PDB file of C-alpha atoms and ligand atoms in Angstrom:
ATOM      1  CA  UNK A   4      67.779 111.696 146.636  1.00  0.00           C
ATOM      2  CA  UNK A   5      68.430 109.952 143.345  1.00  0.00           C
ATOM      3  CA  UNK A   6      71.677 108.142 142.556  1.00  0.00           C
ATOM      4  CA  UNK A   7      73.079 109.392 139.262  1.00  0.00           C
ATOM      5  CA  UNK A   8      76.342 107.554 138.714  1.00  0.00           C
ATOM      6  CA  UNK A   9      77.600 104.301 140.096  1.00  0.00           C
ATOM      7  CA  UNK A  10      80.953 102.622 139.530  1.00  0.00           C
ATOM      8  CA  UNK A  11      81.007  98.916 138.729  1.00  0.00           C
ATOM      9  CA  UNK A  12      83.762  98.043 141.121  1.00  0.00           C
ATOM     10  CA  UNK A  13      83.277  95.769 144.110  1.00  0.00           C
ATOM     11  CA  UNK A  14      84.865  98.516 146.231  1.00  0.00           C
ATOM     12  CA  UNK A  15      82.201 100.451 148.043  1.00  0.00           C
ATOM     13  CA  UNK A  16      81.557 103.683 146.125  1.00  0.00           C
ATOM     14  CA  UNK A  17      82.297 107.076 147.639  1.00  0.00           C
ATOM     15  CA  UNK A  18      78.945 108.715 148.349  1.00  0.00           C
ATOM     16  CA  UNK A  19      78.890 112.332 147.247  1.00  0.00           C
ATOM     17  CA  UNK A  20      76.006 114.779 147.791  1.00  0.00           C
ATOM     18  CA  UNK A  21      75.340 117.701 145.467  1.00  0.00           C
ATOM     19  CA  UNK A  22      73.608 120.163 147.813  1.00  0.00           C
ATOM     20  CA  UNK A  23      70.779 122.357 146.526  1.00  0.00           C
ATOM     21  CA  UNK A  24      71.170 125.328 148.881  1.00  0.00           C
ATOM     22  CA  UNK A  25      68.008 127.375 148.320  1.00  0.00           C
ATOM     23  CA  UNK A  26      64.400 126.782 149.305  1.00  0.00           C
ATOM     24  CA  UNK A  27      62.431 129.699 147.874  1.00  0.00           C
ATOM     25  CA  UNK A  28      59.816 129.111 145.182  1.00  0.00           C
ATOM     26  CA  UNK A  29      60.481 129.570 142.356  1.00  0.00           C
ATOM     27  CA  UNK A  30      64.255 129.090 142.343  1.00  0.00           C
ATOM     28  CA  UNK A  31      67.148 128.419 140.001  1.00  0.00           C
ATOM     29  CA  UNK A  32      69.290 126.206 142.221  1.00  0.00           C
ATOM     30  CA  UNK A  33      67.876 122.782 141.216  1.00  0.00           C
ATOM     31  CA  UNK A  34      68.699 123.261 137.524  1.00  0.00           C
ATOM     32  CA  UNK A  35      72.194 124.602 138.370  1.00  0.00           C
ATOM     33  CA  UNK A  36      72.793 121.650 140.704  1.00  0.00           C
ATOM     34  CA  UNK A  37      71.641 119.301 137.905  1.00  0.00           C
ATOM     35  CA  UNK A  38      73.995 121.048 135.460  1.00  0.00           C
ATOM     36  CA  UNK A  39      76.836 120.538 137.966  1.00  0.00           C
ATOM     37  CA  UNK A  40      75.936 116.883 138.541  1.00  0.00           C
ATOM     38  CA  UNK A  41      75.599 116.148 134.806  1.00  0.00           C
ATOM     39  CA  UNK A  42      78.891 117.912 134.073  1.00  0.00           C
ATOM     40  CA  UNK A  43      80.712 115.841 136.679  1.00  0.00           C
ATOM     41  CA  UNK A  44      79.124 112.558 135.546  1.00  0.00           C
ATOM     42  CA  UNK A  45      80.043 113.293 131.924  1.00  0.00           C
ATOM     43  CA  UNK A  46      83.551 114.725 132.304  1.00  0.00           C
ATOM     44  CA  UNK A  47      84.698 112.847 135.409  1.00  0.00           C
ATOM     45  CA  UNK A  48      82.891 109.510 135.235  1.00  0.00           C
ATOM     46  CA  UNK A  49      83.106 107.047 138.078  1.00  0.00           C
ATOM     47  CA  UNK A  50      85.886 104.501 137.557  1.00  0.00           C
ATOM     48  CA  UNK A  51      86.704 101.116 138.997  1.00  0.00           C
ATOM     49  CA  UNK A  52      89.812 102.680 140.545  1.00  0.00           C
ATOM     50  CA  UNK A  53      87.779 105.356 142.333  1.00  0.00           C
ATOM     51  CA  UNK A  54      84.086 104.495 142.180  1.00  0.00           C
ATOM     52  CA  UNK A  55      81.652 107.110 143.365  1.00  0.00           C
ATOM     53  CA  UNK A  56      77.939 107.844 143.445  1.00  0.00           C
ATOM     54  CA  UNK A  57      76.452 111.309 143.063  1.00  0.00           C
ATOM     55  CA  UNK A  58      73.213 112.139 144.861  1.00  0.00           C
ATOM     56  CA  UNK A  59      71.140 115.320 144.835  1.00  0.00           C
ATOM     57  CA  UNK A  60      70.517 116.605 148.370  1.00  0.00           C
ATOM     58  CA  UNK A  61      67.871 119.353 148.319  1.00  0.00           C
ATOM     59  CA  UNK A  62      67.526 121.411 151.518  1.00  0.00           C
ATOM     60  CA  UNK A  63      63.848 121.825 150.657  1.00  0.00           C
ATOM     61  CA  UNK A  64      63.409 118.101 151.400  1.00  0.00           C
ATOM     62  CA  UNK A  65      65.022 118.518 154.828  1.00  0.00           C
ATOM     63  CA  UNK A  66      63.302 121.437 156.539  1.00  0.00           C
ATOM     64  CA  UNK A  67      64.881 122.445 159.840  1.00  0.00           C
ATOM     65  CA  UNK A  68      63.757 125.108 162.315  1.00  0.00           C
ATOM     66  CA  UNK A  69      66.344 127.717 163.272  1.00  0.00           C
ATOM     67  CA  UNK A  70      69.001 125.917 165.259  1.00  0.00           C
ATOM     68  CA  UNK A  71      67.391 124.855 168.530  1.00  0.00           C
ATOM     69  CA  UNK A  72      69.718 122.278 170.100  1.00  0.00           C
ATOM     70  CA  UNK A  73      70.953 123.101 173.619  1.00  0.00           C
ATOM     71  CA  UNK A  74      74.475 121.734 173.098  1.00  0.00           C
ATOM     72  CA  UNK A  75      77.341 123.043 170.992  1.00  0.00           C
ATOM     73  CA  UNK A  76      77.504 120.636 168.022  1.00  0.00           C
ATOM     74  CA  UNK A  77      81.275 120.124 168.258  1.00  0.00           C
ATOM     75  CA  UNK A  78      80.753 118.678 171.746  1.00  0.00           C
ATOM     76  CA  UNK A  79      78.291 116.036 170.566  1.00  0.00           C
ATOM     77  CA  UNK A  80      80.054 112.676 170.247  1.00  0.00           C
ATOM     78  CA  UNK A  81      76.940 110.517 169.953  1.00  0.00           C
ATOM     79  CA  UNK A  82      73.834 111.304 167.856  1.00  0.00           C
ATOM     80  CA  UNK A  83      71.677 109.980 170.706  1.00  0.00           C
ATOM     81  CA  UNK A  84      72.698 113.127 172.601  1.00  0.00           C
ATOM     82  CA  UNK A  85      70.831 115.355 170.157  1.00  0.00           C
ATOM     83  CA  UNK A  86      67.620 116.469 171.827  1.00  0.00           C
ATOM     84  CA  UNK A  87      65.482 116.838 168.698  1.00  0.00           C
ATOM     85  CA  UNK A  88      64.374 114.192 166.223  1.00  0.00           C
ATOM     86  CA  UNK A  89      64.911 116.609 163.299  1.00  0.00           C
ATOM     87  CA  UNK A  90      68.574 116.933 164.301  1.00  0.00           C
ATOM     88  CA  UNK A  91      69.048 113.168 164.523  1.00  0.00           C
ATOM     89  CA  UNK A  92      67.437 112.821 161.076  1.00  0.00           C
ATOM     90  CA  UNK A  93      69.722 115.507 159.577  1.00  0.00           C
ATOM     91  CA  UNK A  94      72.709 113.900 161.306  1.00  0.00           C
ATOM     92  CA  UNK A  95      71.825 110.556 159.663  1.00  0.00           C
ATOM     93  CA  UNK A  96      71.563 112.163 156.220  1.00  0.00           C
ATOM     94  CA  UNK A  97      74.903 113.988 156.409  1.00  0.00           C
ATOM     95  CA  UNK A  98      76.659 111.019 158.060  1.00  0.00           C
ATOM     96  CA  UNK A  99      75.653 108.869 155.090  1.00  0.00           C
ATOM     97  CA  UNK A 100      77.810 110.953 152.706  1.00  0.00           C
ATOM     98  CA  UNK A 101      81.578 111.042 152.293  1.00  0.00           C
ATOM     99  CA  UNK A 102      81.961 114.339 150.394  1.00  0.00           C
ATOM    100  CA  UNK A 103      79.884 117.349 149.315  1.00  0.00           C
ATOM    101  CA  UNK A 104      79.443 119.623 146.301  1.00  0.00           C
ATOM    102  CA  UNK A 105      77.776 122.812 147.551  1.00  0.00           C
ATOM    103  CA  UNK A 106      75.810 124.675 144.858  1.00  0.00           C
ATOM    104  CA  UNK A 107      74.873 128.115 146.161  1.00  0.00           C
ATOM    105  CA  UNK A 108      73.683 131.491 144.934  1.00  0.00           C
ATOM    106  CA  UNK A 109      74.774 134.840 146.289  1.00  0.00           C
ATOM    107  CA  UNK A 110      72.150 136.482 148.496  1.00  0.00           C
ATOM    108  CA  UNK A 111      73.123 140.037 149.481  1.00  0.00           C
ATOM    109  CA  UNK A 112      76.837 139.234 149.186  1.00  0.00           C
ATOM    110  CA  UNK A 113      76.546 136.065 151.256  1.00  0.00           C
ATOM    111  CA  UNK A 114      75.175 132.539 150.927  1.00  0.00           C
ATOM    112  CA  UNK A 115      71.590 131.653 151.960  1.00  0.00           C
ATOM    113  CA  UNK A 116      70.679 131.604 155.653  1.00  0.00           C
ATOM    114  CA  UNK A 117      68.972 128.226 155.212  1.00  0.00           C
ATOM    115  CA  UNK A 118      72.341 126.738 154.256  1.00  0.00           C
ATOM    116  CA  UNK A 119      74.145 128.294 157.239  1.00  0.00           C
ATOM    117  CA  UNK A 120      71.434 126.906 159.510  1.00  0.00           C
ATOM    118  CA  UNK A 121      71.790 123.432 158.001  1.00  0.00           C
ATOM    119  CA  UNK A 122      75.565 123.565 158.487  1.00  0.00           C
ATOM    120  CA  UNK A 123      75.393 124.865 162.077  1.00  0.00           C
ATOM    121  CA  UNK A 124      73.223 121.982 163.279  1.00  0.00           C
ATOM    122  CA  UNK A 125      76.151 119.575 162.987  1.00  0.00           C
ATOM    123  CA  UNK A 126      79.930 119.502 163.331  1.00  0.00           C
ATOM    124  CA  UNK A 127      81.458 116.043 163.615  1.00  0.00           C
ATOM    125  CA  UNK A 128      79.282 114.855 160.708  1.00  0.00           C
ATOM    126  CA  UNK A 129      81.032 117.398 158.428  1.00  0.00           C
ATOM    127  CA  UNK A 130      84.487 117.246 159.981  1.00  0.00           C
ATOM    128  CA  UNK A 131      87.285 115.914 157.789  1.00  0.00           C
ATOM    129  CA  UNK A 132      85.088 115.384 154.729  1.00  0.00           C
ATOM    130  CA  UNK A 133      86.065 116.827 151.324  1.00  0.00           C
ATOM    131  CA  UNK A 134      83.977 119.646 149.856  1.00  0.00           C
ATOM    132  CA  UNK A 135      83.866 121.961 146.857  1.00  0.00           C
ATOM    133  CA  UNK A 136      81.764 125.054 146.161  1.00  0.00           C
ATOM    134  CA  UNK A 137      79.980 126.118 142.973  1.00  0.00           C
ATOM    135  CA  UNK A 138      78.407 129.584 143.250  1.00  0.00           C
ATOM    136  CA  UNK A 139      76.217 131.579 140.911  1.00  0.00           C
ATOM    137  CA  UNK A 140      75.036 135.179 140.639  1.00  0.00           C
ATOM    138  CA  UNK A 141      75.156 138.323 138.552  1.00  0.00           C
ATOM    139  CA  UNK A 142      78.954 138.231 138.688  1.00  0.00           C
ATOM    140  CA  UNK A 143      79.354 134.576 139.677  1.00  0.00           C
ATOM    141  CA  UNK A 144      78.641 134.875 143.398  1.00  0.00           C
ATOM    142  CA  UNK A 145      82.308 135.194 144.361  1.00  0.00           C
ATOM    143  CA  UNK A 146      81.608 136.730 147.772  1.00  0.00           C
ATOM    144  CA  UNK A 147      79.184 133.938 148.658  1.00  0.00           C
ATOM    145  CA  UNK A 148      81.671 131.359 147.418  1.00  0.00           C
ATOM    146  CA  UNK A 149      84.538 132.739 149.524  1.00  0.00           C
ATOM    147  CA  UNK A 150      82.374 133.056 152.652  1.00  0.00           C
ATOM    148  CA  UNK A 151      81.052 129.527 152.343  1.00  0.00           C
ATOM    149  CA  UNK A 152      84.520 128.047 151.834  1.00  0.00           C
ATOM    150  CA  UNK A 153      85.676 129.846 154.978  1.00  0.00           C
ATOM    151  CA  UNK A 154      82.722 128.517 157.017  1.00  0.00           C
ATOM    152  CA  UNK A 155      83.281 124.968 155.724  1.00  0.00           C
ATOM    153  CA  UNK A 156      86.836 125.331 157.012  1.00  0.00           C
ATOM    154  CA  UNK A 157      85.267 126.238 160.368  1.00  0.00           C
ATOM    155  CA  UNK A 158      83.573 122.831 160.564  1.00  0.00           C
ATOM    156  CA  UNK A 159      86.953 121.395 159.546  1.00  0.00           C
ATOM    157  CA  UNK A 160      85.986 120.203 156.095  1.00  0.00           C
ATOM    158  CA  UNK A 161      88.759 119.580 153.571  1.00  0.00           C
ATOM    159  CA  UNK A 162      87.727 122.235 151.040  1.00  0.00           C
ATOM    160  CA  UNK A 163      88.954 122.537 147.449  1.00  0.00           C
ATOM    161  CA  UNK A 164      90.811 125.846 147.456  1.00  0.00           C
ATOM    162  CA  UNK A 165      89.455 127.309 144.237  1.00  0.00           C
ATOM    163  CA  UNK A 166      85.695 127.853 144.022  1.00  0.00           C
ATOM    164  CA  UNK A 167      83.791 127.679 140.742  1.00  0.00           C
ATOM    165  CA  UNK A 168      81.850 130.877 139.923  1.00  0.00           C
ATOM    166  CA  UNK A 169      79.011 130.907 137.379  1.00  0.00           C
ATOM    167  CA  UNK A 170      77.874 134.353 136.170  1.00  0.00           C
ATOM    168  CA  UNK A 171      74.393 134.948 134.760  1.00  0.00           C
ATOM    169  CA  UNK A 172      74.111 136.256 131.206  1.00  0.00           C
ATOM    170  CA  UNK A 173      73.485 139.912 132.036  1.00  0.00           C
ATOM    171  CA  UNK A 174      70.492 141.443 133.749  1.00  0.00           C
ATOM    172  CA  UNK A 175      68.018 139.327 131.784  1.00  0.00           C
ATOM    173  CA  UNK A 176      69.886 136.194 132.846  1.00  0.00           C
ATOM    174  CA  UNK A 177      69.371 137.151 136.498  1.00  0.00           C
ATOM    175  CA  UNK A 178      65.649 137.687 135.904  1.00  0.00           C
ATOM    176  CA  UNK A 179      65.266 134.293 134.198  1.00  0.00           C
ATOM    177  CA  UNK A 180      67.128 132.549 137.034  1.00  0.00           C
ATOM    178  CA  UNK A 181      65.216 134.402 139.752  1.00  0.00           C
ATOM    179  CA  UNK A 182      61.932 133.316 138.193  1.00  0.00           C
ATOM    180  CA  UNK A 183      63.074 129.704 138.030  1.00  0.00           C
ATOM    181  CA  UNK A 184      62.738 129.647 134.250  1.00  0.00           C
ATOM    182  CA  UNK A 185      64.762 127.355 131.995  1.00  0.00           C
ATOM    183  CA  UNK A 186      68.276 128.821 131.799  1.00  0.00           C
ATOM    184  CA  UNK A 187      69.357 126.661 128.863  1.00  0.00           C
ATOM    185  CA  UNK A 188      71.881 124.583 130.789  1.00  0.00           C
ATOM    186  CA  UNK A 189      73.136 121.246 129.514  1.00  0.00           C
ATOM    187  CA  UNK A 190      75.893 119.586 131.510  1.00  0.00           C
ATOM    188  CA  UNK A 191      75.940 116.523 129.271  1.00  0.00           C
ATOM    189  CA  UNK A 192      76.414 117.790 125.727  1.00  0.00           C
ATOM    190  CA  UNK A 193      78.735 120.722 126.296  1.00  0.00           C
ATOM    191  CA  UNK A 194      76.348 123.135 124.637  1.00  0.00           C
ATOM    192  CA  UNK A 195      74.411 126.019 126.152  1.00  0.00           C
ATOM    193  CA  UNK A 196      75.082 128.504 128.923  1.00  0.00           C
ATOM    194  CA  UNK A 197      78.236 127.872 130.991  1.00  0.00           C
ATOM    195  CA  UNK A 198      79.540 125.199 128.634  1.00  0.00           C
ATOM    196  CA  UNK A 199      82.897 127.000 129.002  1.00  0.00           C
ATOM    197  CA  UNK A 200      82.775 126.410 132.786  1.00  0.00           C
ATOM    198  CA  UNK A 201      82.325 122.646 132.643  1.00  0.00           C
ATOM    199  CA  UNK A 202      86.074 122.017 132.623  1.00  0.00           C
ATOM    200  CA  UNK A 203      86.504 124.100 135.771  1.00  0.00           C
ATOM    201  CA  UNK A 204      83.744 122.169 137.556  1.00  0.00           C
ATOM    202  CA  UNK A 205      85.319 118.868 136.547  1.00  0.00           C
ATOM    203  CA  UNK A 206      88.780 120.037 137.640  1.00  0.00           C
ATOM    204  CA  UNK A 207      87.501 121.074 141.083  1.00  0.00           C
ATOM    205  CA  UNK A 208      85.666 117.758 141.365  1.00  0.00           C
ATOM    206  CA  UNK A 209      88.814 115.779 140.482  1.00  0.00           C
ATOM    207  CA  UNK A 210      90.629 117.676 143.229  1.00  0.00           C
ATOM    208  CA  UNK A 211      87.862 116.866 145.669  1.00  0.00           C
ATOM    209  CA  UNK A 212      87.855 113.209 144.655  1.00  0.00           C
ATOM    210  CA  UNK A 213      91.619 113.161 145.258  1.00  0.00           C
ATOM    211  CA  UNK A 214      90.951 114.213 148.839  1.00  0.00           C
ATOM    212  CA  UNK A 215      88.498 111.331 149.391  1.00  0.00           C
ATOM    213  CA  UNK A 216      90.109 108.559 151.351  1.00  0.00           C
ATOM    214  CA  UNK A 217      92.384 111.022 153.151  1.00  0.00           C
ATOM    215  CA  UNK A 218      91.655 112.907 156.413  1.00  0.00           C
ATOM    216  CA  UNK A 219      88.368 111.987 158.116  1.00  0.00           C
ATOM    217  CA  UNK A 220      86.464 110.851 155.016  1.00  0.00           C
ATOM    218  CA  UNK A 221      86.308 107.274 153.732  1.00  0.00           C
TER     219      UNK A 221
HETATM  220  C1  FMN B   2      67.403 137.624 148.819  1.00  0.00           C
HETATM  221  C2  FMN B   2      68.163 137.716 147.517  1.00  0.00           C
HETATM  222  C3  FMN B   2      69.347 138.399 147.493  1.00  0.00           C
HETATM  223  C4  FMN B   2      70.104 138.446 146.312  1.00  0.00           C
HETATM  224  N1  FMN B   2      71.343 139.041 146.317  1.00  0.00           N
HETATM  225  C5  FMN B   2      72.141 138.915 145.239  1.00  0.00           C
HETATM  226  C6  FMN B   2      73.517 139.334 145.280  1.00  0.00           C
HETATM  227  O1  FMN B   2      74.022 139.819 146.280  1.00  0.00           O
HETATM  228  N2  FMN B   2      74.257 139.176 144.181  1.00  0.00           N
HETATM  229  C7  FMN B   2      73.764 138.614 143.033  1.00  0.00           C
HETATM  230  O2  FMN B   2      74.497 138.481 142.055  1.00  0.00           O
HETATM  231  N3  FMN B   2      72.480 138.190 142.970  1.00  0.00           N
HETATM  232  C8  FMN B   2      71.667 138.330 144.034  1.00  0.00           C
HETATM  233  N4  FMN B   2      70.371 137.877 143.984  1.00  0.00           N
HETATM  234  C9  FMN B   2      69.873 137.291 142.714  1.00  0.00           C
HETATM  235  C10 FMN B   2      70.109 135.796 142.726  1.00  0.00           C
HETATM  236  O3  FMN B   2      71.422 135.493 142.291  1.00  0.00           O
HETATM  237  C11 FMN B   2      69.105 135.079 141.831  1.00  0.00           C
HETATM  238  O4  FMN B   2      67.807 135.470 142.225  1.00  0.00           O
HETATM  239  C12 FMN B   2      69.176 133.571 141.913  1.00  0.00           C
HETATM  240  O5  FMN B   2      68.163 133.037 141.077  1.00  0.00           O
HETATM  241  C13 FMN B   2      68.996 133.077 143.347  1.00  0.00           C
HETATM  242  O6  FMN B   2      69.061 131.669 143.418  1.00  0.00           O
HETATM  243  P1  FMN B   2      67.715 130.827 143.674  1.00  0.00           P
HETATM  244  O7  FMN B   2      66.816 131.145 142.521  1.00  0.00           O
HETATM  245  O8  FMN B   2      68.128 129.396 143.696  1.00  0.00           O
HETATM  246  O9  FMN B   2      67.141 131.327 144.963  1.00  0.00           O
HETATM  247  C14 FMN B   2      69.608 137.826 145.137  1.00  0.00           C
HETATM  248  C15 FMN B   2      68.383 137.144 145.190  1.00  0.00           C
HETATM  249  C16 FMN B   2      67.673 137.077 146.365  1.00  0.00           C
HETATM  250  C17 FMN B   2      66.374 136.296 146.405  1.00  0.00           C
END
């Protein structure tokens, strides 16, 4: 996980994870997550008034078996009660963040199973924390976006109401993304594919940042 933006205030920065939600090879998600992160850093820079750090959190770096804990996660009040080391490790990762930007494709009208599995492992580690969703797909991944926002509500996250939907440039755009080829994204300069969506990403992020410091988050 690499820090991308850090405020220069003495206040401790809000730690925000940009989640890469796919694990197949090849895949498009890392470059779309980078586009999202660069867009946020450029259009909504960290300030002394509200310092934050953005980190990339790639599910590929945190492999988990299908959920195998005996207890219902919402009933776990102490990480020591998790039976498996992989759950305690995942708990430590998610506990270290204050808010989350989920970047997800649409797989068969839903979001990837690997993401659902990663969510289901925990409950109190997500609870109360702000979240926003950026989806992508042939038509922007709206169904995946809506389903994920509903599930994040189920683990009691404070979710930005409006999801951001990024649509591929036609059939060829889907092929390029599916093959993990360069999609021509540039979140810093405002040129290239989805440059018209950068404002929407920044707006959703500002809303999420506004939620930080309220509810269960820092
Ligand atoms: C299992 C699977 C199901 C898919 N289903 C959809 C879909 O329902 N709607 C859509 O627009 N694209 C769909 N696609 C195309 C994906 O949007 C595209 O392959 C994208 O690159 C997936 O993200 P990834 O490369 O990070 O895995 C699907 C792709 C896969 C692998």
